[in-house]
GROMACS .gro file of C-alpha atoms in nm:
model
  304
    1UNK     CA    1   8.538   8.989   3.994
    2UNK     CA    2   8.177   9.107   3.992
    3UNK     CA    3   8.072   9.286   3.674
    4UNK     CA    4   7.946   9.636   3.755
    5UNK     CA    5   7.615   9.776   3.629
    6UNK     CA    6   7.465   9.432   3.580
    7UNK     CA    7   7.091   9.495   3.539
    8UNK     CA    8   6.981   9.179   3.720
    9UNK     CA    9   7.204   9.247   4.019
   10UNK     CA   10   7.099   9.612   4.040
   11UNK     CA   11   6.730   9.517   4.029
   12UNK     CA   12   6.786   9.270   4.311
   13UNK     CA   13   6.946   9.551   4.512
   14UNK     CA   14   6.635   9.764   4.456
   15UNK     CA   15   6.424   9.486   4.598
   16UNK     CA   16   6.564   9.524   4.947
   17UNK     CA   17   6.422   9.876   4.958
   18UNK     CA   18   6.094   9.724   4.845
   19UNK     CA   19   6.126   9.466   5.125
   20UNK     CA   20   6.226   9.678   5.424
   21UNK     CA   21   6.032  10.000   5.367
   22UNK     CA   22   5.710   9.841   5.490
   23UNK     CA   23   5.869   9.846   5.836
   24UNK     CA   24   5.943  10.217   5.826
   25UNK     CA   25   5.587  10.301   5.716
   26UNK     CA   26   5.361  10.050   5.890
   27UNK     CA   27   5.558   9.992   6.210
   28UNK     CA   28   5.739  10.319   6.278
   29UNK     CA   29   5.528  10.586   6.112
   30UNK     CA   30   5.162  10.490   6.091
   31UNK     CA   31   4.982  10.182   6.217
   32UNK     CA   32   5.188  10.052   6.510
   33UNK     CA   33   5.231  10.388   6.692
   34UNK     CA   34   4.854  10.445   6.678
   35UNK     CA   35   4.787  10.089   6.796
   36UNK     CA   36   5.050  10.120   7.070
   37UNK     CA   37   4.892  10.440   7.197
   38UNK     CA   38   4.551  10.273   7.213
   39UNK     CA   39   4.667   9.954   7.386
   40UNK     CA   40   4.936  10.088   7.621
   41UNK     CA   41   4.694  10.237   7.873
   42UNK     CA   42   4.633  10.161   8.239
   43UNK     CA   43   4.267  10.200   8.334
   44UNK     CA   44   4.230  10.481   8.084
   45UNK     CA   45   4.553  10.654   8.192
   46UNK     CA   46   4.861  10.716   7.977
   47UNK     CA   47   5.080  10.631   8.276
   48UNK     CA   48   5.186  10.268   8.250
   49UNK     CA   49   5.408  10.034   8.449
   50UNK     CA   50   5.725   9.917   8.282
   51UNK     CA   51   5.969   9.697   8.472
   52UNK     CA   52   5.837   9.838   8.799
   53UNK     CA   53   5.855  10.203   8.691
   54UNK     CA   54   5.563  10.435   8.618
   55UNK     CA   55   5.607  10.627   8.294
   56UNK     CA   56   5.395  10.790   8.025
   57UNK     CA   57   5.338  10.555   7.733
   58UNK     CA   58   5.460  10.795   7.463
   59UNK     CA   59   5.773  10.879   7.663
   60UNK     CA   60   5.847  10.509   7.708
   61UNK     CA   61   5.815  10.452   7.334
   62UNK     CA   62   6.052  10.739   7.251
   63UNK     CA   63   6.303  10.613   7.509
   64UNK     CA   64   6.290  10.265   7.355
   65UNK     CA   65   6.363  10.399   7.008
   66UNK     CA   66   6.645  10.618   7.141
   67UNK     CA   67   6.797  10.317   7.314
   68UNK     CA   68   6.785  10.115   6.991
   69UNK     CA   69   6.960  10.394   6.799
   70UNK     CA   70   7.225  10.419   7.071
   71UNK     CA   71   7.298  10.047   7.043
   72UNK     CA   72   7.320  10.074   6.664
   73UNK     CA   73   7.555  10.372   6.689
   74UNK     CA   74   7.783  10.183   6.927
   75UNK     CA   75   7.801   9.850   6.747
   76UNK     CA   76   7.765   9.933   6.377
   77UNK     CA   77   8.105  10.098   6.319
   78UNK     CA   78   8.277   9.788   6.455
   79UNK     CA   79   8.046   9.545   6.274
   80UNK     CA   80   8.084   9.728   5.944
   81UNK     CA   81   8.462   9.715   5.979
   82UNK     CA   82   8.441   9.344   6.051
   83UNK     CA   83   8.214   9.291   5.751
   84UNK     CA   84   8.456   9.476   5.522
   85UNK     CA   85   8.749   9.272   5.647
   86UNK     CA   86   8.583   8.930   5.638
   87UNK     CA   87   8.380   8.990   5.322
   88UNK     CA   88   8.062   8.882   5.500
   89UNK     CA   89   7.838   9.179   5.437
   90UNK     CA   90   7.560   8.956   5.309
   91UNK     CA   91   7.579   8.732   5.616
   92UNK     CA   92   7.554   9.028   5.852
   93UNK     CA   93   7.271   9.172   5.646
   94UNK     CA   94   7.081   8.841   5.660
   95UNK     CA   95   7.113   8.824   6.037
   96UNK     CA   96   6.969   9.170   6.090
   97UNK     CA   97   6.692   9.115   5.836
   98UNK     CA   98   6.578   8.806   6.024
   99UNK     CA   99   6.610   8.991   6.354
  100UNK     CA  100   6.396   9.280   6.230
  101UNK     CA  101   6.139   9.073   6.046
  102UNK     CA  102   6.081   8.823   6.326
  103UNK     CA  103   6.058   9.109   6.578
  104UNK     CA  104   5.785   9.272   6.369
  105UNK     CA  105   5.599   8.942   6.370
  106UNK     CA  106   5.646   8.924   6.746
  107UNK     CA  107   5.443   9.243   6.786
  108UNK     CA  108   5.140   9.031   6.697
  109UNK     CA  109   5.138   8.910   7.058
  110UNK     CA  110   5.099   9.265   7.196
  111UNK     CA  111   4.725   9.248   7.260
  112UNK     CA  112   4.711   9.397   7.608
  113UNK     CA  113   4.903   9.638   7.831
  114UNK     CA  114   5.014   9.340   8.040
  115UNK     CA  115   5.245   9.252   7.749
  116UNK     CA  116   5.396   9.599   7.727
  117UNK     CA  117   5.749   9.477   7.804
  118UNK     CA  118   5.722   9.231   7.516
  119UNK     CA  119   5.613   9.507   7.278
  120UNK     CA  120   5.898   9.736   7.380
  121UNK     CA  121   6.159   9.461   7.345
  122UNK     CA  122   6.035   9.365   6.998
  123UNK     CA  123   6.019   9.733   6.898
  124UNK     CA  124   6.383   9.780   6.999
  125UNK     CA  125   6.496   9.464   6.819
  126UNK     CA  126   6.302   9.553   6.503
  127UNK     CA  127   6.458   9.900   6.501
  128UNK     CA  128   6.806   9.753   6.542
  129UNK     CA  129   6.743   9.500   6.267
  130UNK     CA  130   6.619   9.765   6.027
  131UNK     CA  131   6.894  10.022   6.090
  132UNK     CA  132   7.176   9.768   6.094
  133UNK     CA  133   7.064   9.587   5.780
  134UNK     CA  134   7.066   9.915   5.588
  135UNK     CA  135   7.433   9.971   5.671
  136UNK     CA  136   7.535   9.648   5.499
  137UNK     CA  137   7.279   9.693   5.221
  138UNK     CA  138   7.417  10.037   5.134
  139UNK     CA  139   7.771   9.896   5.140
  140UNK     CA  140   7.685   9.684   4.835
  141UNK     CA  141   7.627   9.991   4.615
  142UNK     CA  142   7.993  10.050   4.512
  143UNK     CA  143   8.027   9.678   4.444
  144UNK     CA  144   7.744   9.663   4.189
  145UNK     CA  145   7.746   9.996   3.999
  146UNK     CA  146   8.003  10.249   3.881
  147UNK     CA  147   8.040  10.578   4.066
  148UNK     CA  148   7.849  10.778   3.804
  149UNK     CA  149   7.538  10.569   3.876
  150UNK     CA  150   7.536  10.596   4.255
  151UNK     CA  151   7.275  10.871   4.270
  152UNK     CA  152   7.027  10.732   4.019
  153UNK     CA  153   7.057  10.378   4.154
  154UNK     CA  154   7.001  10.496   4.511
  155UNK     CA  155   6.703  10.710   4.408
  156UNK     CA  156   6.544  10.420   4.221
  157UNK     CA  157   6.589  10.203   4.527
  158UNK     CA  158   6.412  10.465   4.736
  159UNK     CA  159   6.126  10.485   4.488
  160UNK     CA  160   6.085  10.107   4.494
  161UNK     CA  161   6.070  10.125   4.872
  162UNK     CA  162   5.797  10.387   4.863
  163UNK     CA  163   5.592  10.187   4.614
  164UNK     CA  164   5.619   9.867   4.815
  165UNK     CA  165   5.536  10.032   5.146
  166UNK     CA  166   5.230  10.208   5.002
  167UNK     CA  167   5.099   9.878   4.865
  168UNK     CA  168   5.141   9.710   5.202
  169UNK     CA  169   4.995  10.010   5.386
  170UNK     CA  170   4.682  10.015   5.171
  171UNK     CA  171   4.639   9.638   5.209
  172UNK     CA  172   4.668   9.666   5.588
  173UNK     CA  173   4.424   9.958   5.604
  174UNK     CA  174   4.166   9.770   5.397
  175UNK     CA  175   4.206   9.468   5.624
  176UNK     CA  176   4.168   9.681   5.938
  177UNK     CA  177   3.874   9.890   5.817
  178UNK     CA  178   3.689   9.592   5.668
  179UNK     CA  179   3.793   9.352   5.943
  180UNK     CA  180   3.459   9.169   5.948
  181UNK     CA  181   3.493   9.078   5.581
  182UNK     CA  182   3.829   8.917   5.661
  183UNK     CA  183   3.689   8.720   5.953
  184UNK     CA  184   3.847   8.919   6.237
  185UNK     CA  185   3.670   8.987   6.565
  186UNK     CA  186   3.775   9.352   6.571
  187UNK     CA  187   4.015   9.617   6.444
  188UNK     CA  188   4.273   9.518   6.703
  189UNK     CA  189   4.303   9.162   6.576
  190UNK     CA  190   4.331   9.282   6.216
  191UNK     CA  191   4.594   9.536   6.317
  192UNK     CA  192   4.806   9.272   6.487
  193UNK     CA  193   4.792   9.055   6.176
  194UNK     CA  194   4.929   9.352   5.980
  195UNK     CA  195   5.244   9.326   6.192
  196UNK     CA  196   5.276   8.962   6.087
  197UNK     CA  197   5.239   9.063   5.723
  198UNK     CA  198   5.511   9.326   5.756
  199UNK     CA  199   5.756   9.068   5.890
  200UNK     CA  200   5.667   8.817   5.620
  201UNK     CA  201   5.696   9.080   5.345
  202UNK     CA  202   6.030   9.206   5.477
  203UNK     CA  203   6.188   8.862   5.508
  204UNK     CA  204   6.023   8.714   5.200
  205UNK     CA  205   6.128   8.978   4.948
  206UNK     CA  206   6.476   8.994   5.103
  207UNK     CA  207   6.545   8.651   4.959
  208UNK     CA  208   6.576   8.813   4.615
  209UNK     CA  209   6.885   9.022   4.701
  210UNK     CA  210   7.014   8.741   4.922
  211UNK     CA  211   7.015   8.510   4.622
  212UNK     CA  212   7.152   8.750   4.360
  213UNK     CA  213   7.378   9.007   4.529
  214UNK     CA  214   7.745   8.908   4.495
  215UNK     CA  215   7.940   8.742   4.770
  216UNK     CA  216   8.244   8.942   4.874
  217UNK     CA  217   8.588   8.785   4.881
  218UNK     CA  218   8.658   8.641   5.225
  219UNK     CA  219   8.994   8.645   5.396
  220UNK     CA  220   9.146   8.317   5.512
  221UNK     CA  221   9.232   8.430   5.864
  222UNK     CA  222   8.884   8.507   5.994
  223UNK     CA  223   8.890   8.368   6.348
  224UNK     CA  224   8.670   8.551   6.597
  225UNK     CA  225   8.955   8.723   6.779
  226UNK     CA  226   9.128   8.832   6.461
  227UNK     CA  227   8.799   8.952   6.312
  228UNK     CA  228   8.724   9.177   6.610
  229UNK     CA  229   9.080   9.311   6.598
  230UNK     CA  230   9.061   9.386   6.226
  231UNK     CA  231   8.720   9.546   6.271
  232UNK     CA  232   8.865   9.784   6.528
  233UNK     CA  233   9.161   9.857   6.301
  234UNK     CA  234   8.920   9.948   6.021
  235UNK     CA  235   8.755  10.206   6.250
  236UNK     CA  236   9.092  10.355   6.345
  237UNK     CA  237   9.196  10.372   5.980
  238UNK     CA  238   8.879  10.554   5.880
  239UNK     CA  239   8.911  10.795   6.174
  240UNK     CA  240   9.268  10.884   6.076
  241UNK     CA  241   9.159  10.934   5.716
  242UNK     CA  242   8.897  11.187   5.827
  243UNK     CA  243   9.167  11.410   5.975
  244UNK     CA  244   9.282  11.491   5.623
  245UNK     CA  245   8.929  11.552   5.495
  246UNK     CA  246   8.786  11.856   5.678
  247UNK     CA  247   8.502  11.902   5.428
  248UNK     CA  248   8.388  11.545   5.484
  249UNK     CA  249   8.402  11.592   5.861
  250UNK     CA  250   8.179  11.899   5.837
  251UNK     CA  251   7.942  11.714   5.607
  252UNK     CA  252   7.914  11.418   5.844
  253UNK     CA  253   7.852  11.650   6.140
  254UNK     CA  254   7.583  11.837   5.948
  255UNK     CA  255   7.425  11.512   5.831
  256UNK     CA  256   7.416  11.386   6.190
  257UNK     CA  257   7.203  11.679   6.305
  258UNK     CA  258   6.991  11.682   5.990
  259UNK     CA  259   6.923  11.310   5.994
  260UNK     CA  260   6.855  11.305   6.367
  261UNK     CA  261   6.583  11.564   6.317
  262UNK     CA  262   6.430  11.380   6.024
  263UNK     CA  263   6.432  11.046   6.205
  264UNK     CA  264   6.274  11.202   6.514
  265UNK     CA  265   5.988  11.340   6.306
  266UNK     CA  266   5.939  11.010   6.123
  267UNK     CA  267   5.933  10.798   6.436
  268UNK     CA  268   5.736  11.026   6.668
  269UNK     CA  269   5.501  11.213   6.432
  270UNK     CA  270   5.215  10.969   6.493
  271UNK     CA  271   5.240  11.003   6.871
  272UNK     CA  272   5.264  11.382   6.838
  273UNK     CA  273   4.954  11.384   6.621
  274UNK     CA  274   4.767  11.174   6.876
  275UNK     CA  275   4.885  11.343   7.198
  276UNK     CA  276   4.919  11.707   7.094
  277UNK     CA  277   4.703  11.758   6.786
  278UNK     CA  278   4.440  11.504   6.897
  279UNK     CA  279   4.398  11.375   6.544
  280UNK     CA  280   4.173  11.078   6.481
  281UNK     CA  281   4.359  10.764   6.383
  282UNK     CA  282   4.203  10.755   6.035
  283UNK     CA  283   4.307  11.115   5.962
  284UNK     CA  284   4.653  11.057   6.105
  285UNK     CA  285   4.721  10.744   5.902
  286UNK     CA  286   4.570  10.906   5.593
  287UNK     CA  287   4.807  11.200   5.631
  288UNK     CA  288   5.107  10.969   5.661
  289UNK     CA  289   4.994  10.780   5.351
  290UNK     CA  290   4.958  11.105   5.156
  291UNK     CA  291   5.310  11.210   5.257
  292UNK     CA  292   5.435  10.871   5.140
  293UNK     CA  293   5.273  10.917   4.800
  294UNK     CA  294   5.433  11.259   4.760
  295UNK     CA  295   5.770  11.116   4.865
  296UNK     CA  296   5.741  10.833   4.613
  297UNK     CA  297   5.678  11.084   4.335
  298UNK     CA  298   5.984  11.283   4.444
  299UNK     CA  299   6.204  10.975   4.452
  300UNK     CA  300   6.081  10.871   4.107
  301UNK     CA  301   6.160  11.220   3.973
  302UNK     CA  302   6.518  11.218   4.103
  303UNK     CA  303   6.568  10.864   3.972
  304UNK     CA  304   6.520  10.984   3.613
   0.00000   0.00000   0.00000
């Protein structure tokens, strides 16, 4: 049985926050939305063609993210139940990390509005990879620390994520602003390379928790049909348990609305700043970076 509160294991758990948070800052909050808004134009118009339909570029982007969250909401309860039953949380986590990281790298090829479909597909896949990997990552917490350390361990993970994402963000901004010094033909080329770096960072640092986090005990009868059946049974069992926990039901409902609002702001703030407030890209990205620095200080404070 895995020893709880092992310092090496806990530090490896922190490192996945360090690894994945570059996606949430560079891809979802700052650089990619600004780049998308600049590239996804049709002869100077915000109305673009997507799969034969005419739609505003910012609306298309928000629909794509909503679709990715819908897919995650539909499949994650079943997948998490399957992971609990089979003891393959790490395997599921690895799959979604690779999906998210490679999708970020795929955004490098979005250099023109003619490749808009490619950008939207990779955006959806990256969002699914990120959200799904966090479900299995969070599920490791009760397996590595005692209950009295849940809060501090989680907060320290968040702070590591903020630190890592700020480092990557600053590196990408320097590369974009000083693109000539790095041998790029323009800001666009440097920006696309930043998407490659995000994918490499995400996948590369994920190897630390992959190597150190404990493997769960696997059941012997783990055929595909039985696994799906047991995954569904896990969902039913949890649902029945909630009937006897009215406070938890209210909390989950409240968290749903709270988190939906927060996620909407995080994912669409850059487009709002561009479309409605007409902020320059440098000011917009600078504001996001400042918010990130404040958030990192807050996470560090609560991790004490």
